[in-house]
CSV table of C-alpha atoms in Angstrom, one decimal:
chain,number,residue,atom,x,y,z
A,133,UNK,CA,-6.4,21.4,-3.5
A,134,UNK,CA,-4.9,18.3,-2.6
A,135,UNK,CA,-2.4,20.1,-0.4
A,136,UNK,CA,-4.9,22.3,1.3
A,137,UNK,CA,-7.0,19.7,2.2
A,138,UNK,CA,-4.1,17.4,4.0
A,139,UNK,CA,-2.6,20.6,5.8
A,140,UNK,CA,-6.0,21.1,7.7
A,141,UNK,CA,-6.2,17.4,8.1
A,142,UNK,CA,-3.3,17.4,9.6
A,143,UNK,CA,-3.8,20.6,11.8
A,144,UNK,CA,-7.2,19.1,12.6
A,145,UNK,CA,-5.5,15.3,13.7
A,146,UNK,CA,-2.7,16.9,15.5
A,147,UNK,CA,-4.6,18.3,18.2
A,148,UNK,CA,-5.8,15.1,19.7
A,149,UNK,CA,-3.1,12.3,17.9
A,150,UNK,CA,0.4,11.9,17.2
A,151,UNK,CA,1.4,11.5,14.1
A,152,UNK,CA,4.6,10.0,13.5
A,153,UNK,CA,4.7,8.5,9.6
A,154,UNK,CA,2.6,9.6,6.9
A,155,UNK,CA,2.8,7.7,3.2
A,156,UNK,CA,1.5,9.5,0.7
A,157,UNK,CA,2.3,9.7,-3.3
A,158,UNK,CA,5.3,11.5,-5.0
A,159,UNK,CA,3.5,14.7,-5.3
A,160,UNK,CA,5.8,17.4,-5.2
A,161,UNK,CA,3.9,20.4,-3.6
A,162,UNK,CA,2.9,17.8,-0.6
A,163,UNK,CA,6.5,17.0,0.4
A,164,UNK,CA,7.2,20.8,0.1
A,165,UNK,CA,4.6,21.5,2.6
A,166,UNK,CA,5.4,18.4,4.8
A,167,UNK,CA,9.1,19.8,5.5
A,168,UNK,CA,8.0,23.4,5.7
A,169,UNK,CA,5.1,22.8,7.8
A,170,UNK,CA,5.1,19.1,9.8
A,171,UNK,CA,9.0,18.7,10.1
A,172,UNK,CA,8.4,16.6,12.7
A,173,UNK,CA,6.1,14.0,10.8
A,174,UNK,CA,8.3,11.1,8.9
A,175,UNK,CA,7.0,11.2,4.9
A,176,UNK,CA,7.5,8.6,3.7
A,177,UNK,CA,5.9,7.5,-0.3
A,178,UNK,CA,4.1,4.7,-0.8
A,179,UNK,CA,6.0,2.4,-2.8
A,180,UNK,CA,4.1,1.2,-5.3
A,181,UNK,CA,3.7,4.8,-6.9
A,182,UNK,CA,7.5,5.1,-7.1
A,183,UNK,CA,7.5,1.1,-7.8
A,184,UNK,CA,4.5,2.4,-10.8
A,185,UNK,CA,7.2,5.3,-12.2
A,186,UNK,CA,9.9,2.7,-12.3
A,187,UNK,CA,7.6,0.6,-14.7
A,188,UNK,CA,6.2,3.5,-17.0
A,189,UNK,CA,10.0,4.5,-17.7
A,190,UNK,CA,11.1,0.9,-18.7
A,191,UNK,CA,7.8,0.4,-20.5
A,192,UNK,CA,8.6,3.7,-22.5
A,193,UNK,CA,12.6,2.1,-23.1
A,194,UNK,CA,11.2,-1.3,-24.6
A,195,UNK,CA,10.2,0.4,-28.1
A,196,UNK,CA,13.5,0.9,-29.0
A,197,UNK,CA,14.9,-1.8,-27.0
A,198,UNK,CA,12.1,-5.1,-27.1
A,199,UNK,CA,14.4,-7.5,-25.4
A,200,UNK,CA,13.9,-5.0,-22.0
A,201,UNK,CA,10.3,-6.4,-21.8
A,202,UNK,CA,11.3,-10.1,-20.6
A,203,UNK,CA,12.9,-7.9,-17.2
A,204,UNK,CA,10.1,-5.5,-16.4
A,205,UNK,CA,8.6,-8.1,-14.0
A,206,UNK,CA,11.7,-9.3,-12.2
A,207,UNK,CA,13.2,-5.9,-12.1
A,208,UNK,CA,9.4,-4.6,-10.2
A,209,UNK,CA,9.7,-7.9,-8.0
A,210,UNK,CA,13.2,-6.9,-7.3
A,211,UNK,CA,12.4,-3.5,-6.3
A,212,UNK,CA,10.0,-4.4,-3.8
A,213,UNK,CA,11.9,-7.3,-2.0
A,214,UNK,CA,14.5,-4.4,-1.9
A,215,UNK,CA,12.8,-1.6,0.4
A,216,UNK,CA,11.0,-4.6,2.0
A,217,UNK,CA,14.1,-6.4,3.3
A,218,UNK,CA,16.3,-2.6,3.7
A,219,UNK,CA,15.4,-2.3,7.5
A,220,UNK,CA,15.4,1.0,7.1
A,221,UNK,CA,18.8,1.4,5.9
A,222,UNK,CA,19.4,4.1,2.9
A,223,UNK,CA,22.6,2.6,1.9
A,224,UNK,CA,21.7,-1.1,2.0
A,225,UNK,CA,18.4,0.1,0.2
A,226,UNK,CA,20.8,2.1,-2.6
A,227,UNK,CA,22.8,-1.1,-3.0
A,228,UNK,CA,20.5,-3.6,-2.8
A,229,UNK,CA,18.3,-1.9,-5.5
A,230,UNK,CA,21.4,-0.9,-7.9
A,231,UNK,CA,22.4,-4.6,-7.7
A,232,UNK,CA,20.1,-5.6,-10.0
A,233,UNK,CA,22.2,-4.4,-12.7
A,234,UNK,CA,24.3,-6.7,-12.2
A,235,UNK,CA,22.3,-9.6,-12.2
A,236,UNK,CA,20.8,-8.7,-15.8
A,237,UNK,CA,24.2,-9.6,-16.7
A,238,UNK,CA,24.4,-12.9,-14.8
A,239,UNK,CA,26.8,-11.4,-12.1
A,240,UNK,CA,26.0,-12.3,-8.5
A,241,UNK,CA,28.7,-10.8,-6.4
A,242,UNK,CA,29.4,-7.4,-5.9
A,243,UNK,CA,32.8,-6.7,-3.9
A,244,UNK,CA,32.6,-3.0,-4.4
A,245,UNK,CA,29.5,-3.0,-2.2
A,246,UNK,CA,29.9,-2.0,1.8
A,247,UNK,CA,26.7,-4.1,2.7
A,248,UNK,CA,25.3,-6.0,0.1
A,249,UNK,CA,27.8,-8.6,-1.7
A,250,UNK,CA,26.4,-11.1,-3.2
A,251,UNK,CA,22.7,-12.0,-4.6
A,252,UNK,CA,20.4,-13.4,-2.0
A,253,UNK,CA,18.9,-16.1,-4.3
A,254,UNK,CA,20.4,-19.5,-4.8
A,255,UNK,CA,23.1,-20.6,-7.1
A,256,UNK,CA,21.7,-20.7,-10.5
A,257,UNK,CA,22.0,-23.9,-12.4
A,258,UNK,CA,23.2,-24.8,-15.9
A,259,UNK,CA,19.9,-25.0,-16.9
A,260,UNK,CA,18.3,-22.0,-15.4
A,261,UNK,CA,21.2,-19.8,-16.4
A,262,UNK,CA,20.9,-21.3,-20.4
A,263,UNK,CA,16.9,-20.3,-20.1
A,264,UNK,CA,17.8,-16.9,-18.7
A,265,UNK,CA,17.9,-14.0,-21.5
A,266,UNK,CA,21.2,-12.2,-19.8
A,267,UNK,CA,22.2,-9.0,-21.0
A,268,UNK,CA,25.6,-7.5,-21.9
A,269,UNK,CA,26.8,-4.8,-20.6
A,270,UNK,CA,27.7,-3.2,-23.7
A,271,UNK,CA,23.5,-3.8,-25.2
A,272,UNK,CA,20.9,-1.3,-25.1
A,273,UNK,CA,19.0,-3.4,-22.5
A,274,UNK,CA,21.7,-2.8,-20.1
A,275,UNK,CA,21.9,1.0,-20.9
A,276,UNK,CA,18.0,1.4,-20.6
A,277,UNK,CA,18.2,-0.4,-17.5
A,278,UNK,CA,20.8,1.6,-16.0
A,279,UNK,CA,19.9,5.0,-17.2
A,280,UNK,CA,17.0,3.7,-15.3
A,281,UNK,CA,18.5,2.6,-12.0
A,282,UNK,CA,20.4,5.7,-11.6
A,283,UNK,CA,17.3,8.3,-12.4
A,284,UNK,CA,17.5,11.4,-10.6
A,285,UNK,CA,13.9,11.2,-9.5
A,286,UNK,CA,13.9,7.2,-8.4
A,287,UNK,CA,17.2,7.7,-6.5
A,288,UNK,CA,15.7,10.7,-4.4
A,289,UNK,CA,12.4,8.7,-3.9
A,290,UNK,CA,14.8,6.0,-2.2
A,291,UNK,CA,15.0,8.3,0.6
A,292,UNK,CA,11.5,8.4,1.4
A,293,UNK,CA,10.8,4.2,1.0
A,294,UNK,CA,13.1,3.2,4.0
A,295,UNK,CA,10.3,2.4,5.9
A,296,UNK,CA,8.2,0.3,3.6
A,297,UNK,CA,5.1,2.1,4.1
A,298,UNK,CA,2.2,1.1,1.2
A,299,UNK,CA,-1.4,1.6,1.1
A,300,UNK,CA,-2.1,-1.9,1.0
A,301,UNK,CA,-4.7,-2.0,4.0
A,302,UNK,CA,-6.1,1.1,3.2
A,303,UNK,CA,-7.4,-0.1,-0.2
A,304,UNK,CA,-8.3,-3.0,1.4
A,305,UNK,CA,-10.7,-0.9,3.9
A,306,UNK,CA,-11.8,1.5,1.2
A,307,UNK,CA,-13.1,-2.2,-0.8
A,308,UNK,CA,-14.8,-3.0,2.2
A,309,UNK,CA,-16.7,0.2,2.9
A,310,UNK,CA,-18.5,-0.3,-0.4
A,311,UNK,CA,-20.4,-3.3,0.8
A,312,UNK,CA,-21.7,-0.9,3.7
A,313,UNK,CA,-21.8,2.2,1.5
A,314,UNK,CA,-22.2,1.1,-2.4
A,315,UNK,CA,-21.8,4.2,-4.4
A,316,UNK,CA,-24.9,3.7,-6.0
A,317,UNK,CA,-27.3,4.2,-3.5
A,318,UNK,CA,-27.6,7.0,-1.5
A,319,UNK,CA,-27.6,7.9,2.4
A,320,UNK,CA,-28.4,10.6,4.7
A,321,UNK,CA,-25.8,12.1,6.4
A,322,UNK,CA,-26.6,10.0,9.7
A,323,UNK,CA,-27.0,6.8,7.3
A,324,UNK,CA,-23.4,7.2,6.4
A,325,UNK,CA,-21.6,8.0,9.8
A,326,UNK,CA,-23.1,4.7,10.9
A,327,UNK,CA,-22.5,2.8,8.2
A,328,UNK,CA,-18.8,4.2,8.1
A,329,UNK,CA,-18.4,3.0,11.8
A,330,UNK,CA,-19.7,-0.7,10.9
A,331,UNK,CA,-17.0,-0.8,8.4
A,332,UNK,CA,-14.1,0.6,10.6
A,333,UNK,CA,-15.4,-2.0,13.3
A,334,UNK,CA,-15.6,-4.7,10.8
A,335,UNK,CA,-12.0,-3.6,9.8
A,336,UNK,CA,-10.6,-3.1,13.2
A,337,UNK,CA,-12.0,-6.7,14.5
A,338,UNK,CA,-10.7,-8.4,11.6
A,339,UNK,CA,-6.8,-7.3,11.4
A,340,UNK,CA,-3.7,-9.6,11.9
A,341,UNK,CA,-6.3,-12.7,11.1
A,342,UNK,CA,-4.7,-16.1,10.6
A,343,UNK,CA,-5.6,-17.9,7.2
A,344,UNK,CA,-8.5,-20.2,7.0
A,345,UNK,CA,-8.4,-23.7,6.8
A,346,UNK,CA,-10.6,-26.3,5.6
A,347,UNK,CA,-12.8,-28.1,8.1
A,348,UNK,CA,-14.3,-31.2,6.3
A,349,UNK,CA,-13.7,-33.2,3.4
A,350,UNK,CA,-10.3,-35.0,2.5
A,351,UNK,CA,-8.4,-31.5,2.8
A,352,UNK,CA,-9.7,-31.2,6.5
A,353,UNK,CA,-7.3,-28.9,8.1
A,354,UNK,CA,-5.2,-27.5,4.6
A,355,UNK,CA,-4.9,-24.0,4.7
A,356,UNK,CA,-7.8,-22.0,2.1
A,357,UNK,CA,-5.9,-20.2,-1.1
A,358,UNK,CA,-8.1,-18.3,-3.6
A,359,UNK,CA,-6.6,-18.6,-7.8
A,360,UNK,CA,-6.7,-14.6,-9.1
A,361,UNK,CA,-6.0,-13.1,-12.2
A,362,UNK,CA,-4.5,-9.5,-11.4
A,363,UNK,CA,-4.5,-7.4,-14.4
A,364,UNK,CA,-1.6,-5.4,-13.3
A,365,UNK,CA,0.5,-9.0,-12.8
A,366,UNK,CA,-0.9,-10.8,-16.5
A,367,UNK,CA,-0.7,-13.6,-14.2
A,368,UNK,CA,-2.5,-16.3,-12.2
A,369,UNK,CA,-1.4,-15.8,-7.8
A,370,UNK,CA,-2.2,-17.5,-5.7
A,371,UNK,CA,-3.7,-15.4,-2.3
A,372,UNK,CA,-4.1,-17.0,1.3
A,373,UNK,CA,-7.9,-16.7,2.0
A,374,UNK,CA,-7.9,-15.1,6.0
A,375,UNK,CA,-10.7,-16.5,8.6
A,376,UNK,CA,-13.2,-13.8,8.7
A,377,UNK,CA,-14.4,-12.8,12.3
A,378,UNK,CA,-17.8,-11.5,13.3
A,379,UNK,CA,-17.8,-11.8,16.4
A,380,UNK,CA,-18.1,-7.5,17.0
A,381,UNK,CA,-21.3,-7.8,16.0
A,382,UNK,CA,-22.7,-10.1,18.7
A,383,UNK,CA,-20.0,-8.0,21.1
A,384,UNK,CA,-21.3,-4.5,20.3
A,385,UNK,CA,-24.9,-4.9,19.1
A,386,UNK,CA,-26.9,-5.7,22.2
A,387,UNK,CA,-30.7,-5.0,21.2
A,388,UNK,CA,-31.9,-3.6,24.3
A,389,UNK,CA,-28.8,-1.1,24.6
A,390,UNK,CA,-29.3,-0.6,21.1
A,391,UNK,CA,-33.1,0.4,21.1
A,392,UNK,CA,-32.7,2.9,24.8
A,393,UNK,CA,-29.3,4.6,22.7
A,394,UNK,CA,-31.8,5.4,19.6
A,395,UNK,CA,-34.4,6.5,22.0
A,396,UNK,CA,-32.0,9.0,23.5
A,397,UNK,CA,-30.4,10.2,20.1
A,398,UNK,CA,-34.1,11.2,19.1
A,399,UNK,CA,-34.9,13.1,22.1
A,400,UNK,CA,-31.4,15.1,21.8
A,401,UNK,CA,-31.9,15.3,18.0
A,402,UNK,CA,-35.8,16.7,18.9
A,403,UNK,CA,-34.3,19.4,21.7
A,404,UNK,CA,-31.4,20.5,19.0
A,405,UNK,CA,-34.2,20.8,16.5
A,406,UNK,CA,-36.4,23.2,18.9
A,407,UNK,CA,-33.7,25.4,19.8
A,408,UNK,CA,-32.8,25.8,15.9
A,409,UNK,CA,-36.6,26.8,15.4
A,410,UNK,CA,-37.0,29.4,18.4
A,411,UNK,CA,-33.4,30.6,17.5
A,412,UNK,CA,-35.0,31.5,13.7
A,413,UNK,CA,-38.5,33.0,15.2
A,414,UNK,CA,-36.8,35.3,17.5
A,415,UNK,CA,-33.9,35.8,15.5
């Protein structure tokens, strides 16, 4: 179903847009259909459904191996900062990702590599490497994790991440048509075309904002954060609060525009309503 439904979306879109990248999730019958069908469409996965598998498999490792649970998070952070920073490069994305394997066992240079030799953090200290549960490369933790690293499925998903491409705005949008469009309530059919355009104006006006700052008080001028609790990270972030602009609405909501277009869609609606009646009497 899922299939069917893109291929006419995408037979529908095609006709009037170009397409150049699509992202969707690791569903097999999809990519099928996207190289038999749309060669010339880039697919690309969104990462964090392969960045999702990648967690589920170590998850699954650490009840025969517990020690693996204190490298889930750095091995998921790792993963990201890898097809972020890959500039589209396979290889550098291959090595960059594999190198982590080495740092689990506190090595931070790779000379084998052809692009990527050497960690990009800083030098670790005494300290931080004493505090740092390394692995050995003879442990089960290292196994797990490589048997992980060099999966079958995650290495071909690598080919598809070059790009970076994640649904990150789009769940950002789809959060945002709830406050026009709550799922509770319900709308007619012309109810919800307008309320969907609100929130794709409200979206479009209100992309590539700057953070907000504070305008009074002895912070005057500090940039805004916002203290949550994601339940995927089990820890507290901090996320850079953006500076909300409304200015479509004063822009594209002039009253008596507003009033002479509804008087116009009700006389077209009226005459489309007529014809549909005489059409049924006279069959």
């Amino acid at each position: 179903m899922v299939k069917e439904e893109l291929s006419r979306f995408l037979q529908r879109v095609n006709a009037n847009l170009l397409i150049n990248v699509l992202a969707t999730d690791r569903h097999i019958q999809v990519g099928c259909m996207m190289r038999k069908k749309f060669p010339q469409i880039i697919h690309q996965f969104d990462v964090w459904h392969v960045s999702k598998a990648i967690i589920k498999k170590l998850t699954e490792k650490t009840t025969d191996c517990a020690v693996l649970w204190h490298w889930i998070g750095s091995i998921k952070k790792h993963f990201w900062w890898s097809v972020a920073s890959c500039d589209g490069n396979l290889e550098l994305l291959k090595e960059k990702w594999r190198s982590v394997l080495q740092h689990c066992v506190n090595v931070h240079h790779f000379e084998c590599n052809n692009q990527f030799h050497a960690c990009a953090h800083q030098p670790l200290t005494e300290m931080e490497q004493k505090k740092k549960k390394w692995s050995k490369p003879s442990s089960p933790a290292y196994h797990a994790i490589q048997d992980i690293i060099f999966d079958n499925s995650i290495t071909k998903s690598l080919e598809k991440l070059t790009l970076f491409c994640h649904t990150g705005d789009l769940e950002v949008y789809h959060s945002m048509m709830l406050k026009y469009c709550p799922k509770r309530q319900h709308f007619s059919y012309d109810g919800m075309v307008a309320r969907t355009q609100l929130a794709a104006l409200d979206h479009n006006y209100n992309t590539g904002r700057k953070q907000a700052t504070s305008s009074r008080g002895p912070t005057e001028g500090a940039l805004k954060f916002n203290q949550v609790f994601p339940k995927r990270c089990k820890t507290w972030v901090a996320q850079p609060i953006p500076d909300k602009n409304k200015s479509f609405v004063q822009e594209n909501f002039n009253v008596p525009n507003c009033r002479s277009e509804v008087k116009r869609y009700q006389i077209v609606r009226n005459n489309k309503t007529k014809l549909a009646q005489e059409y049924c009497e006279h069959g």
